[in-house]
């Protein structure tokens, strides 16, 4: 439900909204809305101008902060991770201020939900940065992710399986669109950061198999038996993936020399292509993955963990195609500010 910013322009260089109408200098500043999503691995911000039921992204920011680094072992947020995250949030605050944002929602997810010092960190952010973070429940995180991905849902699909692989948790959402049910969502306390920290940078074949088993075990504890599709054949059922894992796999599949959201968002891939990219990445060592322009040092040790989680999900629900979404919670927040209703938008298939 939005028109993207021109990705050839750096996010902090005044990104130009595609299709954004010209405004007279005398007309005053436009109304702008913003969404900030602080995850276990990333800090992301979108600033947008609303236009009827859609919006143009006019500014953005994304930085890997690894707020949840070491959380699974220590139970708390570490001081280096806190410092990195505060620095990123300070940049976000400057972007928000310079855009004179009229409506803003800032959310935090699994790392702050789980950490024993999460509440203290939230208070520190408000005191030092001036941003008030709302710690999302797992259900609300799943709802916003789905709300952000609405434009990519196939109207022909009777059932939808949506997967959001995060740094500290993975959300799996099942919706029976033909039956008109409200759908179900479960959250696995397992994400790319937590899984990668358990197995290290260079998992061999047996360790990768163990990673997949770990993810399958987590699925079995919360999800198996809840979601039983009537069919595993598209278009009757659609699998939709939103996360750095699936967008990275799509970019590598396309052979991009520089990540381009416009080519990745909405791309549909046969799962055989995803499996082929996974195998290519597993054959590379850490430095080889880090050297890839669409992976980089910050994701080199996480993408394999994401592949293992995705493989485990596909083992449980072997749907033959996956649609890639480079959108999620932030877009869901912006859509909710615009008044988009999830129930109305997902009315049963006729």
mmCIF file of N, CA, C and O in Angstrom, residues 110-198:
data_model
loop_
_atom_site.group_PDB
_atom_site.id
_atom_site.type_symbol
_atom_site.label_atom_id
_atom_site.label_comp_id
_atom_site.label_asym_id
_atom_site.label_seq_id
_atom_site.Cartn_x
_atom_site.Cartn_y
_atom_site.Cartn_z
ATOM 1 N N UNK A 110 11.352 -8.814 19.887
ATOM 2 C CA UNK A 110 11.715 -9.939 20.741
ATOM 3 C C UNK A 110 12.822 -9.653 21.740
ATOM 4 O O UNK A 110 12.747 -10.093 22.890
ATOM 5 N N UNK A 111 13.869 -8.944 21.340
ATOM 6 C CA UNK A 111 14.970 -8.698 22.273
ATOM 7 C C UNK A 111 14.488 -7.962 23.513
ATOM 8 O O UNK A 111 14.852 -8.323 24.646
ATOM 9 N N UNK A 112 13.658 -6.960 23.319
ATOM 10 C CA UNK A 112 13.150 -6.202 24.464
ATOM 11 C C UNK A 112 12.061 -6.962 25.214
ATOM 12 O O UNK A 112 11.871 -6.750 26.413
ATOM 13 N N UNK A 113 11.342 -7.837 24.526
ATOM 14 C CA UNK A 113 10.365 -8.690 25.220
ATOM 15 C C UNK A 113 11.063 -9.647 26.166
ATOM 16 O O UNK A 113 10.582 -9.920 27.265
ATOM 17 N N UNK A 114 12.196 -10.191 25.726
ATOM 18 C CA UNK A 114 12.826 -11.289 26.439
ATOM 19 C C UNK A 114 13.846 -10.838 27.479
ATOM 20 O O UNK A 114 14.048 -11.522 28.493
ATOM 21 N N UNK A 115 14.513 -9.722 27.246
ATOM 22 C CA UNK A 115 15.648 -9.333 28.090
ATOM 23 C C UNK A 115 15.205 -8.963 29.499
ATOM 24 O O UNK A 115 14.198 -8.271 29.695
ATOM 25 N N UNK A 116 15.996 -9.383 30.487
ATOM 26 C CA UNK A 116 15.674 -9.027 31.867
ATOM 27 C C UNK A 116 15.907 -7.552 32.164
ATOM 28 O O UNK A 116 15.414 -7.037 33.165
ATOM 29 N N UNK A 117 16.639 -6.872 31.303
ATOM 30 C CA UNK A 117 16.822 -5.421 31.446
ATOM 31 C C UNK A 117 16.133 -4.662 30.317
ATOM 32 O O UNK A 117 16.483 -3.508 30.023
ATOM 33 N N UNK A 118 15.147 -5.305 29.678
ATOM 34 C CA UNK A 118 14.444 -4.664 28.568
ATOM 35 C C UNK A 118 13.727 -3.396 28.991
ATOM 36 O O UNK A 118 13.789 -2.374 28.291
ATOM 37 N N UNK A 119 13.038 -3.428 30.118
ATOM 38 C CA UNK A 119 12.303 -2.244 30.583
ATOM 39 C C UNK A 119 13.261 -1.104 30.893
ATOM 40 O O UNK A 119 12.975 0.066 30.592
ATOM 41 N N UNK A 120 14.410 -1.431 31.480
ATOM 42 C CA UNK A 120 15.404 -0.391 31.787
ATOM 43 C C UNK A 120 15.943 0.229 30.501
ATOM 44 O O UNK A 120 16.176 1.447 30.432
ATOM 45 N N UNK A 121 16.139 -0.601 29.483
ATOM 46 C CA UNK A 121 16.614 -0.078 28.205
ATOM 47 C C UNK A 121 15.574 0.842 27.570
ATOM 48 O O UNK A 121 15.918 1.908 27.054
ATOM 49 N N UNK A 122 14.305 0.459 27.607
ATOM 50 C CA UNK A 122 13.237 1.291 27.048
ATOM 51 C C UNK A 122 13.225 2.655 27.736
ATOM 52 O O UNK A 122 13.095 3.706 27.076
ATOM 53 N N UNK A 123 13.385 2.648 29.056
ATOM 54 C CA UNK A 123 13.419 3.915 29.799
ATOM 55 C C UNK A 123 14.644 4.739 29.427
ATOM 56 O O UNK A 123 14.581 5.975 29.322
ATOM 57 N N UNK A 124 15.775 4.077 29.207
ATOM 58 C CA UNK A 124 17.003 4.781 28.815
ATOM 59 C C UNK A 124 16.846 5.442 27.452
ATOM 60 O O UNK A 124 17.300 6.579 27.246
ATOM 61 N N UNK A 125 16.188 4.753 26.521
ATOM 62 C CA UNK A 125 15.953 5.321 25.192
ATOM 63 C C UNK A 125 15.109 6.592 25.302
ATOM 64 O O UNK A 125 15.420 7.613 24.666
ATOM 65 N N UNK A 126 14.059 6.555 26.098
ATOM 66 C CA UNK A 126 13.214 7.743 26.231
ATOM 67 C C UNK A 126 13.969 8.875 26.905
ATOM 68 O O UNK A 126 13.867 10.042 26.498
ATOM 69 N N UNK A 127 14.766 8.548 27.902
ATOM 70 C CA UNK A 127 15.505 9.570 28.649
ATOM 71 C C UNK A 127 16.618 10.199 27.808
ATOM 72 O O UNK A 127 16.798 11.420 27.803
ATOM 73 N N UNK A 128 17.385 9.377 27.085
ATOM 74 C CA UNK A 128 18.561 9.880 26.386
ATOM 75 C C UNK A 128 18.286 10.286 24.942
ATOM 76 O O UNK A 128 18.945 11.193 24.422
ATOM 77 N N UNK A 129 17.350 9.633 24.273
ATOM 78 C CA UNK A 129 17.104 9.887 22.857
ATOM 79 C C UNK A 129 15.822 10.677 22.637
ATOM 80 O O UNK A 129 15.699 11.438 21.678
ATOM 81 N N UNK A 130 14.862 10.501 23.518
ATOM 82 C CA UNK A 130 13.587 11.194 23.356
ATOM 83 C C UNK A 130 12.585 10.437 22.509
ATOM 84 O O UNK A 130 11.625 11.022 22.001
ATOM 85 N N UNK A 131 12.770 9.125 22.363
ATOM 86 C CA UNK A 131 11.831 8.281 21.633
ATOM 87 C C UNK A 131 11.165 7.327 22.620
ATOM 88 O O UNK A 131 11.840 6.712 23.447
ATOM 89 N N UNK A 132 9.853 7.183 22.496
ATOM 90 C CA UNK A 132 9.114 6.282 23.360
ATOM 91 C C UNK A 132 8.838 4.992 22.607
ATOM 92 O O UNK A 132 8.050 4.962 21.662
ATOM 93 N N UNK A 133 9.500 3.910 23.019
ATOM 94 C CA UNK A 133 9.358 2.615 22.371
ATOM 95 C C UNK A 133 8.240 1.815 23.027
ATOM 96 O O UNK A 133 8.155 1.728 24.254
ATOM 97 N N UNK A 134 7.412 1.222 22.194
ATOM 98 C CA UNK A 134 6.343 0.330 22.636
ATOM 99 C C UNK A 134 6.794 -1.107 22.372
ATOM 100 O O UNK A 134 7.132 -1.455 21.238
ATOM 101 N N UNK A 135 6.819 -1.933 23.396
ATOM 102 C CA UNK A 135 7.206 -3.324 23.226
ATOM 103 C C UNK A 135 5.985 -4.103 22.736
ATOM 104 O O UNK A 135 4.990 -4.230 23.445
ATOM 105 N N UNK A 136 6.064 -4.594 21.516
ATOM 106 C CA UNK A 136 4.934 -5.296 20.913
ATOM 107 C C UNK A 136 4.753 -6.681 21.515
ATOM 108 O O UNK A 136 5.731 -7.377 21.811
ATOM 109 N N UNK A 137 3.514 -7.102 21.646
ATOM 110 C CA UNK A 137 3.243 -8.504 21.926
ATOM 111 C C UNK A 137 3.517 -9.301 20.663
ATOM 112 O O UNK A 137 3.590 -8.758 19.553
ATOM 113 N N UNK A 138 3.656 -10.606 20.818
ATOM 114 C CA UNK A 138 3.891 -11.445 19.641
ATOM 115 C C UNK A 138 2.715 -11.379 18.675
ATOM 116 O O UNK A 138 2.901 -11.342 17.453
ATOM 117 N N UNK A 139 1.494 -11.354 19.204
ATOM 118 C CA UNK A 139 0.315 -11.285 18.335
ATOM 119 C C UNK A 139 0.273 -9.979 17.558
ATOM 120 O O UNK A 139 -0.058 -9.963 16.370
ATOM 121 N N UNK A 140 0.603 -8.865 18.219
ATOM 122 C CA UNK A 140 0.565 -7.573 17.543
ATOM 123 C C UNK A 140 1.673 -7.479 16.500
ATOM 124 O O UNK A 140 1.476 -6.902 15.419
ATOM 125 N N UNK A 141 2.829 -8.045 16.785
ATOM 126 C CA UNK A 141 3.911 -8.054 15.804
ATOM 127 C C UNK A 141 3.476 -8.804 14.544
ATOM 128 O O UNK A 141 3.695 -8.345 13.418
ATOM 129 N N UNK A 142 2.842 -9.975 14.743
ATOM 130 C CA UNK A 142 2.372 -10.750 13.597
ATOM 131 C C UNK A 142 1.297 -9.994 12.823
ATOM 132 O O UNK A 142 1.282 -9.989 11.588
ATOM 133 N N UNK A 143 0.388 -9.330 13.544
ATOM 134 C CA UNK A 143 -0.691 -8.593 12.885
ATOM 135 C C UNK A 143 -0.139 -7.462 12.033
ATOM 136 O O UNK A 143 -0.557 -7.256 10.889
ATOM 137 N N UNK A 144 0.830 -6.726 12.574
ATOM 138 C CA UNK A 144 1.395 -5.606 11.826
ATOM 139 C C UNK A 144 2.192 -6.094 10.616
ATOM 140 O O UNK A 144 2.171 -5.457 9.557
ATOM 141 N N UNK A 145 2.924 -7.201 10.778
ATOM 142 C CA UNK A 145 3.674 -7.737 9.640
ATOM 143 C C UNK A 145 2.723 -8.118 8.509
ATOM 144 O O UNK A 145 2.978 -7.827 7.331
ATOM 145 N N UNK A 146 1.614 -8.753 8.856
ATOM 146 C CA UNK A 146 0.634 -9.137 7.843
ATOM 147 C C UNK A 146 -0.016 -7.907 7.222
ATOM 148 O O UNK A 146 -0.207 -7.841 6.001
ATOM 149 N N UNK A 147 -0.314 -6.918 8.044
ATOM 150 C CA UNK A 147 -0.914 -5.685 7.538
ATOM 151 C C UNK A 147 0.022 -4.984 6.561
ATOM 152 O O UNK A 147 -0.417 -4.404 5.560
ATOM 153 N N UNK A 148 1.323 -5.057 6.811
ATOM 154 C CA UNK A 148 2.284 -4.443 5.907
ATOM 155 C C UNK A 148 2.409 -5.159 4.582
ATOM 156 O O UNK A 148 2.816 -4.565 3.580
ATOM 157 N N UNK A 149 2.062 -6.450 4.556
ATOM 158 C CA UNK A 149 2.249 -7.260 3.339
ATOM 159 C C UNK A 149 0.969 -7.463 2.539
ATOM 160 O O UNK A 149 0.973 -8.209 1.556
ATOM 161 N N UNK A 150 -0.106 -6.810 2.915
ATOM 162 C CA UNK A 150 -1.391 -7.030 2.257
ATOM 163 C C UNK A 150 -1.347 -6.908 0.732
ATOM 164 O O UNK A 150 -1.977 -7.703 0.033
ATOM 165 N N UNK A 151 -0.627 -5.935 0.163
ATOM 166 C CA UNK A 151 -0.653 -5.816 -1.301
ATOM 167 C C UNK A 151 -0.080 -7.024 -2.041
ATOM 168 O O UNK A 151 -0.302 -7.164 -3.237
ATOM 169 N N UNK A 152 0.671 -7.876 -1.340
ATOM 170 C CA UNK A 152 1.315 -9.011 -1.995
ATOM 171 C C UNK A 152 0.517 -10.304 -1.849
ATOM 172 O O UNK A 152 0.955 -11.357 -2.324
ATOM 173 N N UNK A 153 -0.634 -10.242 -1.189
ATOM 174 C CA UNK A 153 -1.448 -11.444 -1.034
ATOM 175 C C UNK A 153 -2.213 -11.707 -2.328
ATOM 176 O O UNK A 153 -2.864 -10.821 -2.868
ATOM 177 N N UNK A 154 -2.112 -12.940 -2.817
ATOM 178 C CA UNK A 154 -2.761 -13.346 -4.055
ATOM 179 C C UNK A 154 -4.261 -13.494 -3.813
ATOM 180 O O UNK A 154 -4.689 -14.270 -2.955
ATOM 181 N N UNK A 155 -5.052 -12.747 -4.566
ATOM 182 C CA UNK A 155 -6.504 -12.803 -4.382
ATOM 183 C C UNK A 155 -7.065 -14.186 -4.690
ATOM 184 O O UNK A 155 -8.157 -14.533 -4.248
ATOM 185 N N UNK A 156 -6.329 -14.994 -5.452
ATOM 186 C CA UNK A 156 -6.812 -16.334 -5.785
ATOM 187 C C UNK A 156 -6.542 -17.347 -4.686
ATOM 188 O O UNK A 156 -7.041 -18.476 -4.739
ATOM 189 N N UNK A 157 -5.748 -16.966 -3.688
ATOM 190 C CA UNK A 157 -5.359 -17.915 -2.644
ATOM 191 C C UNK A 157 -6.478 -18.103 -1.623
ATOM 192 O O UNK A 157 -6.948 -17.139 -1.026
ATOM 193 N N UNK A 158 -6.883 -19.354 -1.420
ATOM 194 C CA UNK A 158 -7.855 -19.667 -0.374
ATOM 195 C C UNK A 158 -7.205 -19.653 1.007
ATOM 196 O O UNK A 158 -7.845 -19.333 2.001
ATOM 197 N N UNK A 159 -5.916 -20.030 1.052
ATOM 198 C CA UNK A 159 -5.196 -20.093 2.318
ATOM 199 C C UNK A 159 -3.846 -19.405 2.159
ATOM 200 O O UNK A 159 -3.253 -19.399 1.083
ATOM 201 N N UNK A 160 -3.367 -18.858 3.263
ATOM 202 C CA UNK A 160 -2.110 -18.109 3.262
ATOM 203 C C UNK A 160 -1.239 -18.575 4.417
ATOM 204 O O UNK A 160 -1.689 -18.660 5.555
ATOM 205 N N UNK A 161 0.020 -18.882 4.104
ATOM 206 C CA UNK A 161 1.037 -19.129 5.120
ATOM 207 C C UNK A 161 2.064 -18.014 5.003
ATOM 208 O O UNK A 161 2.729 -17.887 3.976
ATOM 209 N N UNK A 162 2.172 -17.203 6.042
ATOM 210 C CA UNK A 162 3.149 -16.108 6.032
ATOM 211 C C UNK A 162 4.207 -16.384 7.085
ATOM 212 O O UNK A 162 3.894 -16.790 8.209
ATOM 213 N N UNK A 163 5.470 -16.169 6.707
ATOM 214 C CA UNK A 163 6.610 -16.451 7.568
ATOM 215 C C UNK A 163 7.437 -15.186 7.721
ATOM 216 O O UNK A 163 7.811 -14.556 6.726
ATOM 217 N N UNK A 164 7.696 -14.816 8.966
ATOM 218 C CA UNK A 164 8.518 -13.645 9.263
ATOM 219 C C UNK A 164 9.674 -14.106 10.143
ATOM 220 O O UNK A 164 9.507 -14.328 11.346
ATOM 221 N N UNK A 165 10.854 -14.283 9.526
ATOM 222 C CA UNK A 165 12.032 -14.778 10.249
ATOM 223 C C UNK A 165 12.806 -13.583 10.790
ATOM 224 O O UNK A 165 13.436 -12.848 10.021
ATOM 225 N N UNK A 166 12.752 -13.387 12.076
ATOM 226 C CA UNK A 166 13.419 -12.245 12.692
ATOM 227 C C UNK A 166 14.743 -12.619 13.319
ATOM 228 O O UNK A 166 15.248 -13.740 13.180
ATOM 229 N N UNK A 167 15.322 -11.677 14.047
ATOM 230 C CA UNK A 167 16.588 -11.932 14.708
ATOM 231 C C UNK A 167 16.440 -12.795 15.944
ATOM 232 O O UNK A 167 17.264 -13.676 16.206
ATOM 233 N N UNK A 168 15.360 -12.552 16.712
ATOM 234 C CA UNK A 168 15.185 -13.284 17.955
ATOM 235 C C UNK A 168 13.984 -14.196 17.977
ATOM 236 O O UNK A 168 13.837 -15.003 18.894
ATOM 237 N N UNK A 169 13.101 -14.077 17.009
ATOM 238 C CA UNK A 169 11.913 -14.930 16.957
ATOM 239 C C UNK A 169 11.476 -15.086 15.510
ATOM 240 O O UNK A 169 11.901 -14.330 14.623
ATOM 241 N N UNK A 170 10.622 -16.060 15.282
ATOM 242 C CA UNK A 170 10.048 -16.297 13.961
ATOM 243 C C UNK A 170 8.543 -16.405 14.115
ATOM 244 O O UNK A 170 8.060 -17.208 14.928
ATOM 245 N N UNK A 171 7.820 -15.585 13.363
ATOM 246 C CA UNK A 171 6.360 -15.629 13.397
ATOM 247 C C UNK A 171 5.854 -16.428 12.200
ATOM 248 O O UNK A 171 6.314 -16.230 11.075
ATOM 249 N N UNK A 172 4.916 -17.324 12.471
ATOM 250 C CA UNK A 172 4.256 -18.100 11.427
ATOM 251 C C UNK A 172 2.762 -17.802 11.529
ATOM 252 O O UNK A 172 2.157 -17.989 12.585
ATOM 253 N N UNK A 173 2.191 -17.341 10.430
ATOM 254 C CA UNK A 173 0.790 -16.918 10.410
ATOM 255 C C UNK A 173 0.052 -17.752 9.366
ATOM 256 O O UNK A 173 0.511 -17.863 8.221
ATOM 257 N N UNK A 174 -1.068 -18.334 9.777
ATOM 258 C CA UNK A 174 -1.879 -19.102 8.853
ATOM 259 C C UNK A 174 -3.249 -18.473 8.773
ATOM 260 O O UNK A 174 -3.869 -18.200 9.798
ATOM 261 N N UNK A 175 -3.741 -18.248 7.553
ATOM 262 C CA UNK A 175 -5.060 -17.653 7.384
ATOM 263 C C UNK A 175 -5.861 -18.449 6.373
ATOM 264 O O UNK A 175 -5.404 -18.703 5.257
ATOM 265 N N UNK A 176 -7.076 -18.850 6.788
ATOM 266 C CA UNK A 176 -8.025 -19.528 5.912
ATOM 267 C C UNK A 176 -8.933 -18.462 5.319
ATOM 268 O O UNK A 176 -9.944 -18.094 5.896
ATOM 269 N N UNK A 177 -8.550 -17.954 4.154
ATOM 270 C CA UNK A 177 -9.296 -16.845 3.560
ATOM 271 C C UNK A 177 -10.631 -17.308 3.002
ATOM 272 O O UNK A 177 -11.625 -16.565 3.041
ATOM 273 N N UNK A 178 -10.698 -18.529 2.498
ATOM 274 C CA UNK A 178 -11.949 -19.037 1.945
ATOM 275 C C UNK A 178 -12.965 -19.297 3.049
ATOM 276 O O UNK A 178 -14.161 -19.062 2.887
ATOM 277 N N UNK A 179 -12.473 -19.778 4.197
ATOM 278 C CA UNK A 179 -13.370 -20.053 5.315
ATOM 279 C C UNK A 179 -13.737 -18.826 6.107
ATOM 280 O O UNK A 179 -14.640 -18.865 6.942
ATOM 281 N N UNK A 180 -13.028 -17.742 5.877
ATOM 282 C CA UNK A 180 -13.345 -16.498 6.564
ATOM 283 C C UNK A 180 -12.940 -16.476 8.024
ATOM 284 O O UNK A 180 -13.357 -15.600 8.785
ATOM 285 N N UNK A 181 -12.119 -17.433 8.443
ATOM 286 C CA UNK A 181 -11.688 -17.468 9.837
ATOM 287 C C UNK A 181 -10.687 -16.367 10.137
ATOM 288 O O UNK A 181 -10.088 -15.783 9.237
ATOM 289 N N UNK A 182 -10.493 -16.077 11.441
ATOM 290 C CA UNK A 182 -9.574 -14.999 11.808
ATOM 291 C C UNK A 182 -8.116 -15.342 11.608
ATOM 292 O O UNK A 182 -7.245 -14.487 11.639
ATOM 293 N N UNK A 183 -7.819 -16.640 11.408
ATOM 294 C CA UNK A 183 -6.443 -17.049 11.235
ATOM 295 C C UNK A 183 -5.776 -17.326 12.563
ATOM 296 O O UNK A 183 -6.328 -17.063 13.640
ATOM 297 N N UNK A 184 -4.571 -17.876 12.490
ATOM 298 C CA UNK A 184 -3.790 -18.187 13.677
ATOM 299 C C UNK A 184 -2.370 -17.697 13.473
ATOM 300 O O UNK A 184 -1.866 -17.656 12.355
ATOM 301 N N UNK A 185 -1.724 -17.364 14.565
ATOM 302 C CA UNK A 185 -0.331 -16.948 14.514
ATOM 303 C C UNK A 185 0.402 -17.541 15.701
ATOM 304 O O UNK A 185 -0.128 -17.567 16.816
ATOM 305 N N UNK A 186 1.600 -18.034 15.457
ATOM 306 C CA UNK A 186 2.442 -18.529 16.536
ATOM 307 C C UNK A 186 3.816 -17.874 16.408
ATOM 308 O O UNK A 186 4.223 -17.459 15.323
ATOM 309 N N UNK A 187 4.490 -17.773 17.528
ATOM 310 C CA UNK A 187 5.820 -17.176 17.547
ATOM 311 C C UNK A 187 6.808 -18.183 18.110
ATOM 312 O O UNK A 187 6.619 -18.715 19.211
ATOM 313 N N UNK A 188 7.835 -18.468 17.321
ATOM 314 C CA UNK A 188 8.901 -19.357 17.775
ATOM 315 C C UNK A 188 9.971 -18.521 18.467
ATOM 316 O O UNK A 188 10.403 -17.504 17.917
ATOM 317 N N UNK A 189 10.409 -18.913 19.649
ATOM 318 C CA UNK A 189 11.469 -18.163 20.333
ATOM 319 C C UNK A 189 12.834 -18.475 19.731
ATOM 320 O O UNK A 189 13.795 -18.820 20.423
ATOM 321 N N UNK A 190 12.898 -18.376 18.402
ATOM 322 C CA UNK A 190 14.099 -18.746 17.662
ATOM 323 C C UNK A 190 14.191 -17.862 16.437
ATOM 324 O O UNK A 190 13.252 -17.780 15.649
ATOM 325 N N UNK A 191 15.312 -17.169 16.290
ATOM 326 C CA UNK A 191 15.546 -16.328 15.130
ATOM 327 C C UNK A 191 16.953 -16.519 14.627
ATOM 328 O O UNK A 191 17.705 -17.368 15.112
ATOM 329 N N UNK A 192 17.352 -15.706 13.644
ATOM 330 C CA UNK A 192 18.658 -15.917 13.019
ATOM 331 C C UNK A 192 19.811 -15.637 13.982
ATOM 332 O O UNK A 192 20.850 -16.298 13.934
ATOM 333 N N UNK A 193 19.643 -14.650 14.866
ATOM 334 C CA UNK A 193 20.720 -14.336 15.811
ATOM 335 C C UNK A 193 20.867 -15.452 16.838
ATOM 336 O O UNK A 193 21.976 -15.943 17.097
ATOM 337 N N UNK A 194 19.748 -15.868 17.435
ATOM 338 C CA UNK A 194 19.817 -16.898 18.467
ATOM 339 C C UNK A 194 20.307 -18.229 17.908
ATOM 340 O O UNK A 194 21.101 -18.929 18.549
ATOM 341 N N UNK A 195 19.870 -18.587 16.689
ATOM 342 C CA UNK A 195 20.309 -19.855 16.107
ATOM 343 C C UNK A 195 21.770 -19.795 15.688
ATOM 344 O O UNK A 195 22.530 -20.742 15.919
ATOM 345 N N UNK A 196 22.186 -18.678 15.093
ATOM 346 C CA UNK A 196 23.584 -18.545 14.666
ATOM 347 C C UNK A 196 24.530 -18.575 15.863
ATOM 348 O O UNK A 196 25.612 -19.173 15.794
ATOM 349 N N UNK A 197 24.138 -17.941 16.950
ATOM 350 C CA UNK A 197 25.007 -17.936 18.134
ATOM 351 C C UNK A 197 25.137 -19.321 18.749
ATOM 352 O O UNK A 197 26.135 -19.619 19.418
ATOM 353 N N UNK A 198 24.151 -20.180 18.514
ATOM 354 C CA UNK A 198 24.205 -21.539 19.058
ATOM 355 C C UNK A 198 25.116 -22.455 18.251
ATOM 356 O O UNK A 198 25.652 -23.425 18.789
#
